[in-house]
PDB file of C-alpha atoms in Angstrom:
ATOM      1  CA  UNK B   3      18.007  -6.886  41.572  1.00 75.00           C
ATOM      2  CA  UNK B   4      19.866  -9.483  39.385  1.00 78.00           C
ATOM      3  CA  UNK B   5      17.524 -12.200  40.640  1.00 84.00           C
ATOM      4  CA  UNK B   6      14.493 -10.090  39.884  1.00 89.00           C
ATOM      5  CA  UNK B   7      15.692  -9.374  36.337  1.00 91.00           C
ATOM      6  CA  UNK B   8      16.345 -13.033  35.864  1.00 91.00           C
ATOM      7  CA  UNK B   9      12.843 -14.174  36.932  1.00 90.00           C
ATOM      8  CA  UNK B  10      11.190 -11.198  35.042  1.00 94.00           C
ATOM      9  CA  UNK B  11      13.150 -11.918  31.888  1.00 95.00           C
ATOM     10  CA  UNK B  12      12.328 -15.560  32.034  1.00 96.00           C
ATOM     11  CA  UNK B  13       8.593 -15.084  32.758  1.00 97.00           C
ATOM     12  CA  UNK B  14       8.106 -12.361  30.156  1.00 97.00           C
ATOM     13  CA  UNK B  15      10.173 -14.235  27.572  1.00 97.00           C
ATOM     14  CA  UNK B  16       8.047 -17.333  28.024  1.00 97.00           C
ATOM     15  CA  UNK B  17       4.820 -15.496  27.852  1.00 97.00           C
ATOM     16  CA  UNK B  18       5.821 -13.538  24.820  1.00 97.00           C
ATOM     17  CA  UNK B  19       7.116 -16.626  22.920  1.00 98.00           C
ATOM     18  CA  UNK B  20       4.007 -18.584  23.752  1.00 98.00           C
ATOM     19  CA  UNK B  21       1.598 -15.751  22.843  1.00 97.00           C
ATOM     20  CA  UNK B  22       3.441 -15.092  19.610  1.00 97.00           C
ATOM     21  CA  UNK B  23       3.121 -18.788  18.704  1.00 98.00           C
ATOM     22  CA  UNK B  24      -0.537 -18.773  19.568  1.00 97.00           C
ATOM     23  CA  UNK B  25      -1.374 -15.813  17.363  1.00 97.00           C
ATOM     24  CA  UNK B  26       1.069 -16.681  14.531  1.00 96.00           C
ATOM     25  CA  UNK B  27      -0.188 -20.156  13.909  1.00 97.00           C
ATOM     26  CA  UNK B  28      -3.846 -19.379  13.035  1.00 96.00           C
ATOM     27  CA  UNK B  29      -2.816 -16.254  11.085  1.00 95.00           C
ATOM     28  CA  UNK B  30      -0.198 -18.229   9.158  1.00 96.00           C
ATOM     29  CA  UNK B  31      -2.641 -21.142   8.416  1.00 96.00           C
ATOM     30  CA  UNK B  32      -5.205 -18.524   7.232  1.00 96.00           C
ATOM     31  CA  UNK B  33      -2.527 -17.194   4.877  1.00 93.00           C
ATOM     32  CA  UNK B  34      -2.291 -20.553   3.165  1.00 94.00           C
ATOM     33  CA  UNK B  35       0.639 -22.307   4.925  1.00 95.00           C
ATOM     34  CA  UNK B  36       0.252 -25.849   6.297  1.00 95.00           C
ATOM     35  CA  UNK B  37       0.477 -26.545   9.984  1.00 96.00           C
ATOM     36  CA  UNK B  38       4.087 -27.713   9.589  1.00 96.00           C
ATOM     37  CA  UNK B  39       4.837 -24.762   7.361  1.00 95.00           C
ATOM     38  CA  UNK B  40       3.425 -22.414   9.904  1.00 96.00           C
ATOM     39  CA  UNK B  41       5.630 -23.903  12.564  1.00 97.00           C
ATOM     40  CA  UNK B  42       8.682 -23.574  10.453  1.00 96.00           C
ATOM     41  CA  UNK B  43       7.660 -20.023   9.621  1.00 96.00           C
ATOM     42  CA  UNK B  44       7.485 -19.187  13.327  1.00 97.00           C
ATOM     43  CA  UNK B  45      10.921 -20.486  13.973  1.00 97.00           C
ATOM     44  CA  UNK B  46      12.453 -18.821  10.949  1.00 96.00           C
ATOM     45  CA  UNK B  47      12.743 -15.427  12.779  1.00 97.00           C
ATOM     46  CA  UNK B  48      16.022 -14.314  14.311  1.00 97.00           C
ATOM     47  CA  UNK B  49      13.991 -12.587  16.939  1.00 97.00           C
ATOM     48  CA  UNK B  50      12.277 -15.800  18.020  1.00 98.00           C
ATOM     49  CA  UNK B  51      15.435 -17.884  18.029  1.00 98.00           C
ATOM     50  CA  UNK B  52      17.378 -15.325  20.012  1.00 98.00           C
ATOM     51  CA  UNK B  53      14.571 -14.896  22.638  1.00 98.00           C
ATOM     52  CA  UNK B  54      14.529 -18.689  23.003  1.00 97.00           C
ATOM     53  CA  UNK B  55      18.292 -18.572  23.552  1.00 96.00           C
ATOM     54  CA  UNK B  56      17.662 -15.864  26.368  1.00 97.00           C
ATOM     55  CA  UNK B  57      15.117 -18.065  28.013  1.00 96.00           C
ATOM     56  CA  UNK B  58      17.561 -21.042  27.964  1.00 95.00           C
ATOM     57  CA  UNK B  59      20.279 -18.978  29.457  1.00 94.00           C
ATOM     58  CA  UNK B  60      17.948 -17.886  32.326  1.00 94.00           C
ATOM     59  CA  UNK B  61      16.963 -21.588  32.880  1.00 92.00           C
ATOM     60  CA  UNK B  62      20.516 -22.737  32.898  1.00 90.00           C
ATOM     61  CA  UNK B  63      21.440 -20.147  35.465  1.00 87.00           C
ATOM     62  CA  UNK B  64      18.537 -21.041  37.644  1.00 85.00           C
ATOM     63  CA  UNK B  65      19.289 -24.793  37.577  1.00 81.00           C
ATOM     64  CA  UNK B  66      23.079 -24.395  37.279  1.00 76.00           C
ATOM     65  CA  UNK B  67      22.879 -27.093  34.581  1.00 71.00           C
ATOM     66  CA  UNK B  68      26.184 -28.283  33.229  1.00 76.00           C
ATOM     67  CA  UNK B  69      25.077 -30.924  30.777  1.00 73.00           C
ATOM     68  CA  UNK B  70      22.258 -31.516  28.348  1.00 76.00           C
ATOM     69  CA  UNK B  71      20.597 -28.775  26.284  1.00 79.00           C
ATOM     70  CA  UNK B  72      20.837 -26.266  29.100  1.00 83.00           C
ATOM     71  CA  UNK B  73      24.479 -27.088  29.653  1.00 83.00           C
ATOM     72  CA  UNK B  74      25.175 -25.645  26.182  1.00 82.00           C
ATOM     73  CA  UNK B  75      24.125 -22.218  27.531  1.00 83.00           C
ATOM     74  CA  UNK B  76      26.459 -22.282  30.563  1.00 79.00           C
ATOM     75  CA  UNK B  77      29.389 -19.968  30.872  1.00 83.00           C
ATOM     76  CA  UNK B  78      30.293 -16.443  29.956  1.00 83.00           C
ATOM     77  CA  UNK B  79      30.609 -17.345  26.291  1.00 87.00           C
ATOM     78  CA  UNK B  80      27.021 -18.372  25.904  1.00 90.00           C
ATOM     79  CA  UNK B  81      25.653 -15.483  28.020  1.00 91.00           C
ATOM     80  CA  UNK B  82      27.745 -12.952  26.117  1.00 93.00           C
ATOM     81  CA  UNK B  83      26.756 -14.386  22.718  1.00 94.00           C
ATOM     82  CA  UNK B  84      23.027 -14.161  23.502  1.00 96.00           C
ATOM     83  CA  UNK B  85      23.659 -10.546  24.892  1.00 96.00           C
ATOM     84  CA  UNK B  86      25.146  -9.465  21.537  1.00 97.00           C
ATOM     85  CA  UNK B  87      22.377 -11.176  19.438  1.00 97.00           C
ATOM     86  CA  UNK B  88      19.546  -9.772  21.460  1.00 98.00           C
ATOM     87  CA  UNK B  89      21.042  -6.306  21.286  1.00 97.00           C
ATOM     88  CA  UNK B  90      21.127  -6.707  17.468  1.00 97.00           C
ATOM     89  CA  UNK B  91      17.425  -7.754  17.572  1.00 97.00           C
ATOM     90  CA  UNK B  92      16.485  -4.546  19.328  1.00 97.00           C
ATOM     91  CA  UNK B  93      18.701  -2.291  17.198  1.00 97.00           C
ATOM     92  CA  UNK B  94      17.552  -3.699  13.821  1.00 96.00           C
ATOM     93  CA  UNK B  95      13.968  -3.577  14.843  1.00 96.00           C
ATOM     94  CA  UNK B  96      14.079   0.009  16.059  1.00 95.00           C
ATOM     95  CA  UNK B  97      16.077   1.267  13.095  1.00 94.00           C
ATOM     96  CA  UNK B  98      14.845  -0.827  10.106  1.00 93.00           C
ATOM     97  CA  UNK B  99      11.698  -2.924  10.851  1.00 94.00           C
ATOM     98  CA  UNK B 100       9.519  -0.786  13.154  1.00 91.00           C
ATOM     99  CA  UNK B 101       8.796   1.904  10.425  1.00 91.00           C
ATOM    100  CA  UNK B 102       7.653  -0.788   8.010  1.00 89.00           C
ATOM    101  CA  UNK B 103       4.518  -2.017   9.699  1.00 87.00           C
ATOM    102  CA  UNK B 104       1.981  -1.033  12.350  1.00 87.00           C
ATOM    103  CA  UNK B 105       0.949  -4.092  14.229  1.00 88.00           C
ATOM    104  CA  UNK B 106      -2.157  -3.969  16.389  1.00 91.00           C
ATOM    105  CA  UNK B 107      -3.597  -5.782  19.307  1.00 95.00           C
ATOM    106  CA  UNK B 108      -1.785  -8.896  20.478  1.00 95.00           C
ATOM    107  CA  UNK B 109       0.658  -8.655  17.636  1.00 94.00           C
ATOM    108  CA  UNK B 110       1.646  -5.208  18.871  1.00 95.00           C
ATOM    109  CA  UNK B 111       1.998  -6.485  22.400  1.00 96.00           C
ATOM    110  CA  UNK B 112       4.339  -9.361  21.234  1.00 96.00           C
ATOM    111  CA  UNK B 113       6.368  -6.898  19.031  1.00 96.00           C
ATOM    112  CA  UNK B 114       6.950  -4.698  22.104  1.00 96.00           C
ATOM    113  CA  UNK B 115       7.739  -7.619  24.468  1.00 97.00           C
ATOM    114  CA  UNK B 116      10.070  -9.411  22.059  1.00 97.00           C
ATOM    115  CA  UNK B 117      11.856  -6.426  20.520  1.00 97.00           C
ATOM    116  CA  UNK B 118      12.096  -4.030  23.484  1.00 97.00           C
ATOM    117  CA  UNK B 119      11.193  -5.569  26.869  1.00 98.00           C
ATOM    118  CA  UNK B 120      13.037  -8.886  26.646  1.00 98.00           C
ATOM    119  CA  UNK B 121      16.195  -7.394  25.154  1.00 98.00           C
ATOM    120  CA  UNK B 122      16.439  -4.595  27.863  1.00 97.00           C
ATOM    121  CA  UNK B 123      15.763  -7.164  30.593  1.00 97.00           C
ATOM    122  CA  UNK B 124      18.369  -9.559  29.279  1.00 97.00           C
ATOM    123  CA  UNK B 125      20.988  -6.926  28.796  1.00 96.00           C
ATOM    124  CA  UNK B 126      20.345  -5.511  32.353  1.00 94.00           C
ATOM    125  CA  UNK B 127      20.591  -8.973  33.840  1.00 94.00           C
ATOM    126  CA  UNK B 128      23.783  -9.738  31.891  1.00 93.00           C
ATOM    127  CA  UNK B 129      25.404  -6.520  33.095  1.00 89.00           C
ATOM    128  CA  UNK B 130      24.257  -7.188  36.636  1.00 87.00           C
ATOM    129  CA  UNK B 131      25.170 -10.756  36.879  1.00 82.00           C
ATOM    130  CA  UNK B 132      25.983 -12.513  33.642  1.00 71.00           C
ATOM    131  CA  UNK B 133      29.184 -10.629  32.844  1.00 73.00           C
ATOM    132  CA  UNK B 134      32.008 -12.007  35.025  1.00 75.00           C
ATOM    133  CA  UNK B 135      35.235 -11.135  33.204  1.00 75.00           C
ATOM    134  CA  UNK B 136      35.700 -14.571  31.623  1.00 80.00           C
ATOM    135  CA  UNK B 137      34.448 -13.688  28.112  1.00 84.00           C
ATOM    136  CA  UNK B 138      37.302 -14.153  25.586  1.00 90.00           C
ATOM    137  CA  UNK B 139      38.236 -12.617  22.309  1.00 93.00           C
ATOM    138  CA  UNK B 140      38.216 -16.123  20.970  1.00 92.00           C
ATOM    139  CA  UNK B 141      34.474 -16.338  21.719  1.00 93.00           C
ATOM    140  CA  UNK B 142      33.795 -13.831  18.992  1.00 95.00           C
ATOM    141  CA  UNK B 143      34.052 -16.239  15.956  1.00 95.00           C
ATOM    142  CA  UNK B 144      31.460 -18.560  17.688  1.00 93.00           C
ATOM    143  CA  UNK B 145      29.148 -15.627  18.327  1.00 96.00           C
ATOM    144  CA  UNK B 146      29.429 -14.486  14.666  1.00 96.00           C
ATOM    145  CA  UNK B 147      28.653 -17.991  13.464  1.00 96.00           C
ATOM    146  CA  UNK B 148      25.109 -17.668  14.776  1.00 96.00           C
ATOM    147  CA  UNK B 149      23.871 -14.816  12.588  1.00 96.00           C
ATOM    148  CA  UNK B 150      25.892 -15.949   9.595  1.00 96.00           C
ATOM    149  CA  UNK B 151      24.340 -19.439   9.727  1.00 97.00           C
ATOM    150  CA  UNK B 152      20.940 -17.895  10.201  1.00 97.00           C
ATOM    151  CA  UNK B 153      21.499 -15.694   7.133  1.00 96.00           C
ATOM    152  CA  UNK B 154      22.540 -18.698   5.084  1.00 95.00           C
ATOM    153  CA  UNK B 155      19.404 -20.601   6.256  1.00 96.00           C
ATOM    154  CA  UNK B 156      17.144 -17.626   5.519  1.00 96.00           C
ATOM    155  CA  UNK B 157      18.412 -17.116   2.011  1.00 95.00           C
ATOM    156  CA  UNK B 158      18.484 -20.833   1.180  1.00 95.00           C
ATOM    157  CA  UNK B 159      14.891 -21.218   2.393  1.00 94.00           C
ATOM    158  CA  UNK B 160      13.631 -18.201   0.465  1.00 94.00           C
ATOM    159  CA  UNK B 161      13.264 -19.759  -2.989  1.00 92.00           C
ATOM    160  CA  UNK B 162      11.806 -22.981  -1.519  1.00 91.00           C
ATOM    161  CA  UNK B 163       9.244 -21.280   0.701  1.00 91.00           C
ATOM    162  CA  UNK B 164       8.741 -18.296  -1.570  1.00 91.00           C
ATOM    163  CA  UNK B 165       9.218 -15.858   1.393  1.00 93.00           C
ATOM    164  CA  UNK B 166      11.814 -14.422   3.643  1.00 94.00           C
ATOM    165  CA  UNK B 167      11.475 -13.573   7.339  1.00 94.00           C
ATOM    166  CA  UNK B 168      12.592  -9.978   6.861  1.00 95.00           C
ATOM    167  CA  UNK B 169      12.090  -7.721   3.877  1.00 94.00           C
ATOM    168  CA  UNK B 170      15.664  -6.598   3.734  1.00 94.00           C
ATOM    169  CA  UNK B 171      16.614 -10.229   2.820  1.00 94.00           C
ATOM    170  CA  UNK B 172      14.268 -10.354  -0.179  1.00 94.00           C
ATOM    171  CA  UNK B 173      16.542 -10.661  -3.222  1.00 94.00           C
ATOM    172  CA  UNK B 174      13.561 -10.779  -5.545  1.00 90.00           C
ATOM    173  CA  UNK B 175      12.445  -7.221  -4.543  1.00 92.00           C
ATOM    174  CA  UNK B 176      15.607  -5.625  -3.212  1.00 92.00           C
ATOM    175  CA  UNK B 177      18.154  -7.257  -5.538  1.00 94.00           C
ATOM    176  CA  UNK B 178      21.176  -9.283  -4.777  1.00 94.00           C
ATOM    177  CA  UNK B 179      23.450  -6.281  -4.236  1.00 95.00           C
ATOM    178  CA  UNK B 180      21.211  -4.584  -1.802  1.00 95.00           C
ATOM    179  CA  UNK B 181      20.736  -7.766   0.300  1.00 95.00           C
ATOM    180  CA  UNK B 182      24.525  -8.445   0.203  1.00 95.00           C
ATOM    181  CA  UNK B 183      25.315  -4.894   1.449  1.00 96.00           C
ATOM    182  CA  UNK B 184      22.652  -4.960   4.109  1.00 94.00           C
ATOM    183  CA  UNK B 185      23.906  -8.375   5.331  1.00 94.00           C
ATOM    184  CA  UNK B 186      27.504  -7.143   5.385  1.00 95.00           C
ATOM    185  CA  UNK B 187      26.574  -4.009   7.307  1.00 95.00           C
ATOM    186  CA  UNK B 188      24.644  -6.074   9.888  1.00 95.00           C
ATOM    187  CA  UNK B 189      27.530  -8.500  10.163  1.00 95.00           C
ATOM    188  CA  UNK B 190      29.881  -5.606  10.779  1.00 96.00           C
ATOM    189  CA  UNK B 191      27.556  -4.150  13.409  1.00 96.00           C
ATOM    190  CA  UNK B 192      27.435  -7.581  15.071  1.00 97.00           C
ATOM    191  CA  UNK B 193      31.174  -7.576  15.186  1.00 96.00           C
ATOM    192  CA  UNK B 194      31.259  -4.238  16.796  1.00 97.00           C
ATOM    193  CA  UNK B 195      28.729  -5.329  19.371  1.00 97.00           C
ATOM    194  CA  UNK B 196      30.860  -8.387  20.078  1.00 96.00           C
ATOM    195  CA  UNK B 197      33.918  -6.173  20.803  1.00 96.00           C
ATOM    196  CA  UNK B 198      31.801  -4.003  23.067  1.00 94.00           C
ATOM    197  CA  UNK B 199      30.485  -7.045  24.902  1.00 94.00           C
ATOM    198  CA  UNK B 200      34.019  -8.475  25.542  1.00 93.00           C
ATOM    199  CA  UNK B 201      35.282  -5.037  26.765  1.00 92.00           C
ATOM    200  CA  UNK B 202      32.204  -4.622  28.949  1.00 90.00           C
ATOM    201  CA  UNK B 203      32.533  -8.024  30.429  1.00 87.00           C
ATOM    202  CA  UNK B 204      36.115  -7.378  31.409  1.00 85.00           C
ATOM    203  CA  UNK B 205      35.397  -3.769  32.506  1.00 85.00           C
ATOM    204  CA  UNK B 206      32.396  -4.716  34.767  1.00 78.00           C
ATOM    205  CA  UNK B 207      34.528  -7.556  36.344  1.00 68.00           C
ATOM    206  CA  UNK B 208      37.380  -5.208  37.156  1.00 71.00           C
ATOM    207  CA  UNK B 209      34.923  -2.627  38.587  1.00 67.00           C
ATOM    208  CA  UNK B 210      33.389  -5.174  40.808  1.00 66.00           C
ATOM    209  CA  UNK B 211      36.735  -6.316  42.159  1.00 64.00           C
ATOM    210  CA  UNK B 212      37.872  -2.738  42.755  1.00 64.00           C
ATOM    211  CA  UNK B 213      34.619  -1.954  44.587  1.00 60.00           C
ATOM    212  CA  UNK B 214      34.971  -4.841  46.976  1.00 63.00           C
ATOM    213  CA  UNK B 215      36.160  -3.845  50.439  1.00 60.00           C
ATOM    214  CA  UNK B 216      39.733  -5.099  51.275  1.00 56.00           C
TER     215      UNK B 216
END
């Protein structure tokens, strides 16, 4: 089952990311962005970056890579960090973003794949094979650094690009206080998910050991 989830997650993740890029580029250029600006726009979404992280974890596990780019995604720390981030992707989309727009056609397909299917597949794979009891509490600061750095990037880019990837980060319309409170709440949610991930990692490992025949 774990092997199936791994291959399914990798295949669907690659298809969804490629399809999203293919439909985003012409739509973005038609909206007035340059080709380079459209590429930057595509890679400015937390959802895209996190799904790329999940694909790299799958590839690292398949090749058992210990060095290079894939080597950065080896070990329980990387697997757990991506699990927390992709869980946040799904939670934020379901609770905040989904009611704000009604995508159609291929955009709807990509939304479903990247916000529902790939997170569920990755979390299922992580629980089945990725969690091995070696996640550490000291991993949490590194996990939290990812969304914090992303937030800094998104807010710093906003006045330059004249846009934000997500409406709840728009200081111009929401106000600085609202954006600050939303960012704080999401950071706290991410911290809670980090704690759950470490506990789950240790709990699953203990359960597997107890279930093994003596």
